Structures are given as structure tokens and as C-alpha cells.
Amino acid sequence: MLFLGFSMGGDRYVLDVGQIEEVLPYIGVRTLPGAPSGVVGVINYRGVSVPMIDLSLLALGRPSSPVLSTRIVLIRYPASDGEDHLLALVAEQATDMFDRDASDFAPSGMEAGTPPYLGHIATDDKGLVQWVRAEALLSKEIRNTLFRQVATSS
């Protein structure tokens, strides 16, 4: 399986490349007043308004650093209606690709109380790397609010 690697707070994480639509340079964002925590706004992607989540803000409470290695990762986010919606993720140091077996990732033993988007962990010569389950990034309420706001702002 192919993964895109990125960092949050010095720790390493990966996203399944099969969920990724495109990786873009970090660009400006239009803010959404009253947006839920972690949501930084929307971007225009080929004429479509796409909500954007800052992974560092969501997980660590601080925004991603606006440096050259910070990227916008557009993912296909599965919705309850069976449709996929585009969701933009701001990710720091999103420059590495990993080819790993899904079976290389195992439970951390610390699942209780952790956010549902943090998946299993693997090790390599650089240390630990954790799989981020993109489909679990948003609660049902936030998902419904976000995609409704984006639909009305298009």
C-alpha cells in the first residue's frame, strides 16, 4: 500500500494515497465565521468550494506552520449519502511517500480515549509512524455542518 507521510508536532503520520485526490502547495484560505474547531475555512479547487481542516490545529491546538513543506492534501471524504466529498487537509512536511503493507500497522495499546482518526502504528528505521484514518476526521455533526456550509457558499 502507498502512503503519504506528514508530521504533527514532530511525530510522523501517514494517509492512504488511495483516498487522496491531489496534493497542492499551501495557499490562502477563505475563513468560515463560526466554523467548528480545526476548520480553517474553504479553498477554491477548480471552481468548487472545498472545506479545509488544519490537522495540527485539530490534533494539537496550534496551526500548521506556513512553510514550503506544508501542503494541502485533497482527500475524497466518504459521506453518509454514499457520495464522496472533497475535503482539504493542511499537513506539515507532507513530502514523503511510504510503501508499506497494511498488516505492518498494529494497535498501539492506547486506543481508549484517543481521537477516532488516529489508527494503528508501524515502526521503521526512523521510529514510529501512525496511520491517520481520514474518514474518521470529522464527527457526524461537523461533517453535516461543513458540507452544508460549503454547499451554500458555492
CSV table of C-alpha atoms in Angstrom, one decimal:
chain,number,residue,atom,x,y,z
A,1,MET,CA,0.0,0.0,0.0
A,2,LEU,CA,1.2,3.5,-0.7
A,3,PHE,CA,1.0,6.2,1.9
A,4,LEU,CA,1.8,10.0,2.1
A,5,GLY,CA,3.8,10.9,5.1
A,6,PHE,CA,3.5,14.1,7.1
A,7,SER,CA,4.3,15.5,10.6
A,8,MET,CA,2.4,16.9,13.5
A,9,GLY,CA,4.3,18.2,16.5
A,10,GLY,CA,7.4,16.3,15.5
A,11,ASP,CA,5.6,13.0,15.2
A,12,ARG,CA,5.2,11.1,12.0
A,13,TYR,CA,1.8,10.1,10.4
A,14,VAL,CA,0.6,8.7,7.1
A,15,LEU,CA,-2.5,8.9,4.9
A,16,ASP,CA,-3.6,6.2,2.5
A,17,VAL,CA,-2.8,7.5,-1.0
A,18,GLY,CA,-6.0,5.7,-2.3
A,19,GLN,CA,-8.1,8.4,-0.6
A,20,ILE,CA,-6.1,11.4,-2.0
A,21,GLU,CA,-7.3,13.4,-4.9
A,22,GLU,CA,-4.4,15.7,-5.2
A,23,VAL,CA,-1.6,17.3,-3.2
A,24,LEU,CA,-1.3,21.1,-3.6
A,25,PRO,CA,1.0,23.8,-2.3
A,26,TYR,CA,-0.2,25.7,0.7
A,27,ILE,CA,-2.3,28.6,-0.5
A,28,GLY,CA,-4.7,31.1,1.0
A,29,VAL,CA,-8.0,30.1,2.5
A,30,ARG,CA,-11.3,31.9,2.9
A,31,THR,CA,-12.3,31.7,6.5
A,32,LEU,CA,-15.7,30.4,7.6
A,33,PRO,CA,-17.0,32.5,10.5
A,34,GLY,CA,-18.3,30.3,13.3
A,35,ALA,CA,-16.7,27.2,11.8
A,36,PRO,CA,-16.0,24.2,14.1
A,37,SER,CA,-12.6,23.8,15.8
A,38,GLY,CA,-9.9,22.6,13.4
A,39,VAL,CA,-11.8,24.0,10.4
A,40,VAL,CA,-9.8,26.9,8.9
A,41,GLY,CA,-12.1,27.7,6.0
A,42,VAL,CA,-12.6,26.8,2.4
A,43,ILE,CA,-10.5,26.9,-0.7
A,44,ASN,CA,-11.5,27.1,-4.4
A,45,TYR,CA,-10.5,23.9,-6.2
A,46,ARG,CA,-11.3,24.1,-9.9
A,47,GLY,CA,-14.4,26.2,-9.2
A,48,VAL,CA,-15.6,24.1,-6.3
A,49,SER,CA,-15.6,25.3,-2.6
A,50,VAL,CA,-13.8,22.7,-0.5
A,51,PRO,CA,-13.7,22.9,3.3
A,52,MET,CA,-10.3,22.8,4.8
A,53,ILE,CA,-9.1,21.2,8.1
A,54,ASP,CA,-5.8,22.0,9.7
A,55,LEU,CA,-4.5,18.7,11.0
A,56,SER,CA,-2.2,20.3,13.6
A,57,LEU,CA,-4.9,22.7,14.8
A,58,LEU,CA,-7.3,19.8,15.1
A,59,ALA,CA,-4.9,17.5,16.9
A,60,LEU,CA,-2.5,19.8,18.7
A,61,GLY,CA,-4.5,23.1,19.1
A,62,ARG,CA,-1.9,25.1,17.1
A,63,PRO,CA,-2.0,25.9,13.4
A,64,SER,CA,0.4,24.3,10.9
A,65,SER,CA,3.5,26.3,10.1
A,66,PRO,CA,3.2,28.0,6.7
A,67,VAL,CA,6.5,26.7,5.3
A,68,LEU,CA,7.4,25.2,1.9
A,69,SER,CA,6.9,21.6,3.0
A,70,THR,CA,3.3,22.3,4.3
A,71,ARG,CA,0.8,21.1,1.8
A,72,ILE,CA,-2.9,20.9,1.2
A,73,VAL,CA,-3.9,17.3,0.7
A,74,LEU,CA,-7.3,17.0,-1.0
A,75,ILE,CA,-9.0,13.8,0.0
A,76,ARG,CA,-12.2,12.1,-1.1
A,77,TYR,CA,-14.2,12.1,2.2
A,78,PRO,CA,-17.0,9.4,2.3
A,79,ALA,CA,-20.4,10.8,3.3
A,80,SER,CA,-23.4,9.0,4.8
A,81,ASP,CA,-25.2,9.5,1.5
A,82,GLY,CA,-22.7,7.3,-0.3
A,83,GLU,CA,-21.2,10.2,-2.1
A,84,ASP,CA,-17.5,11.3,-1.7
A,85,HIS,CA,-17.0,15.0,-0.9
A,86,LEU,CA,-13.6,16.7,-1.3
A,87,LEU,CA,-12.0,17.8,2.0
A,88,ALA,CA,-8.8,19.7,2.1
A,89,LEU,CA,-6.3,18.9,4.9
A,90,VAL,CA,-3.4,21.2,5.8
A,91,ALA,CA,-0.4,18.9,6.7
A,92,GLU,CA,3.1,19.8,7.7
A,93,GLN,CA,6.1,18.2,6.0
A,94,ALA,CA,3.8,16.3,3.6
A,95,THR,CA,6.6,15.4,1.2
A,96,ASP,CA,7.4,11.7,1.8
A,97,MET,CA,5.8,8.6,0.2
A,98,PHE,CA,5.9,5.2,2.0
A,99,ASP,CA,5.2,1.8,0.6
A,100,ARG,CA,4.1,-0.5,3.4
A,101,ASP,CA,1.8,-3.5,3.9
A,102,ALA,CA,-1.4,-2.5,5.9
A,103,SER,CA,-0.5,-5.5,8.1
A,104,ASP,CA,2.7,-3.7,9.2
A,105,PHE,CA,0.4,-1.4,11.3
A,106,ALA,CA,-0.7,-2.7,14.7
A,107,PRO,CA,-2.8,-1.3,17.6
A,108,SER,CA,-0.8,1.0,19.9
A,109,GLY,CA,-2.4,-0.3,23.1
A,110,MET,CA,-3.5,3.3,23.8
A,111,GLU,CA,-6.7,3.4,21.8
A,112,ALA,CA,-9.0,4.2,24.7
A,113,GLY,CA,-9.6,8.0,24.8
A,114,THR,CA,-7.7,8.7,21.6
A,115,PRO,CA,-9.3,10.5,18.7
A,116,PRO,CA,-11.0,8.1,16.3
A,117,TYR,CA,-8.9,9.3,13.4
A,118,LEU,CA,-5.7,8.0,14.9
A,119,GLY,CA,-5.2,4.5,13.7
A,120,HIS,CA,-2.6,1.8,14.1
A,121,ILE,CA,1.2,2.3,14.4
A,122,ALA,CA,4.1,0.9,12.5
A,123,THR,CA,7.9,1.2,13.0
A,124,ASP,CA,10.7,1.8,10.6
A,125,ASP,CA,14.3,2.9,10.8
A,126,LYS,CA,13.2,6.5,11.7
A,127,GLY,CA,10.9,5.4,14.5
A,128,LEU,CA,7.1,5.2,14.9
A,129,VAL,CA,4.6,6.2,12.3
A,130,GLN,CA,0.8,6.4,12.8
A,131,TRP,CA,-1.9,5.8,10.2
A,132,VAL,CA,-4.5,8.7,10.2
A,133,ARG,CA,-7.9,7.4,9.2
A,134,ALA,CA,-9.1,10.3,7.1
A,135,GLU,CA,-12.7,9.0,7.0
A,136,ALA,CA,-12.9,9.5,10.9
A,137,LEU,CA,-11.6,13.0,11.0
A,138,LEU,CA,-15.0,14.6,11.3
A,139,SER,CA,-17.8,13.9,13.7
A,140,LYS,CA,-21.2,13.4,12.1
A,141,GLU,CA,-22.3,16.9,13.3
A,142,ILE,CA,-19.2,18.7,11.9
A,143,ARG,CA,-19.4,16.7,8.7
A,144,ASN,CA,-23.1,17.7,8.2
A,145,THR,CA,-22.4,21.4,9.1
A,146,LEU,CA,-19.3,21.7,6.9
A,147,PHE,CA,-20.7,20.2,3.8
A,148,ARG,CA,-24.0,22.2,4.3
A,149,GLN,CA,-22.0,25.4,4.7
A,150,VAL,CA,-19.9,24.7,1.6
A,151,ALA,CA,-22.9,23.9,-0.4
A,152,THR,CA,-24.5,27.3,0.5
A,153,SER,CA,-21.3,29.2,-0.1
A,154,SER,CA,-20.7,27.9,-3.6
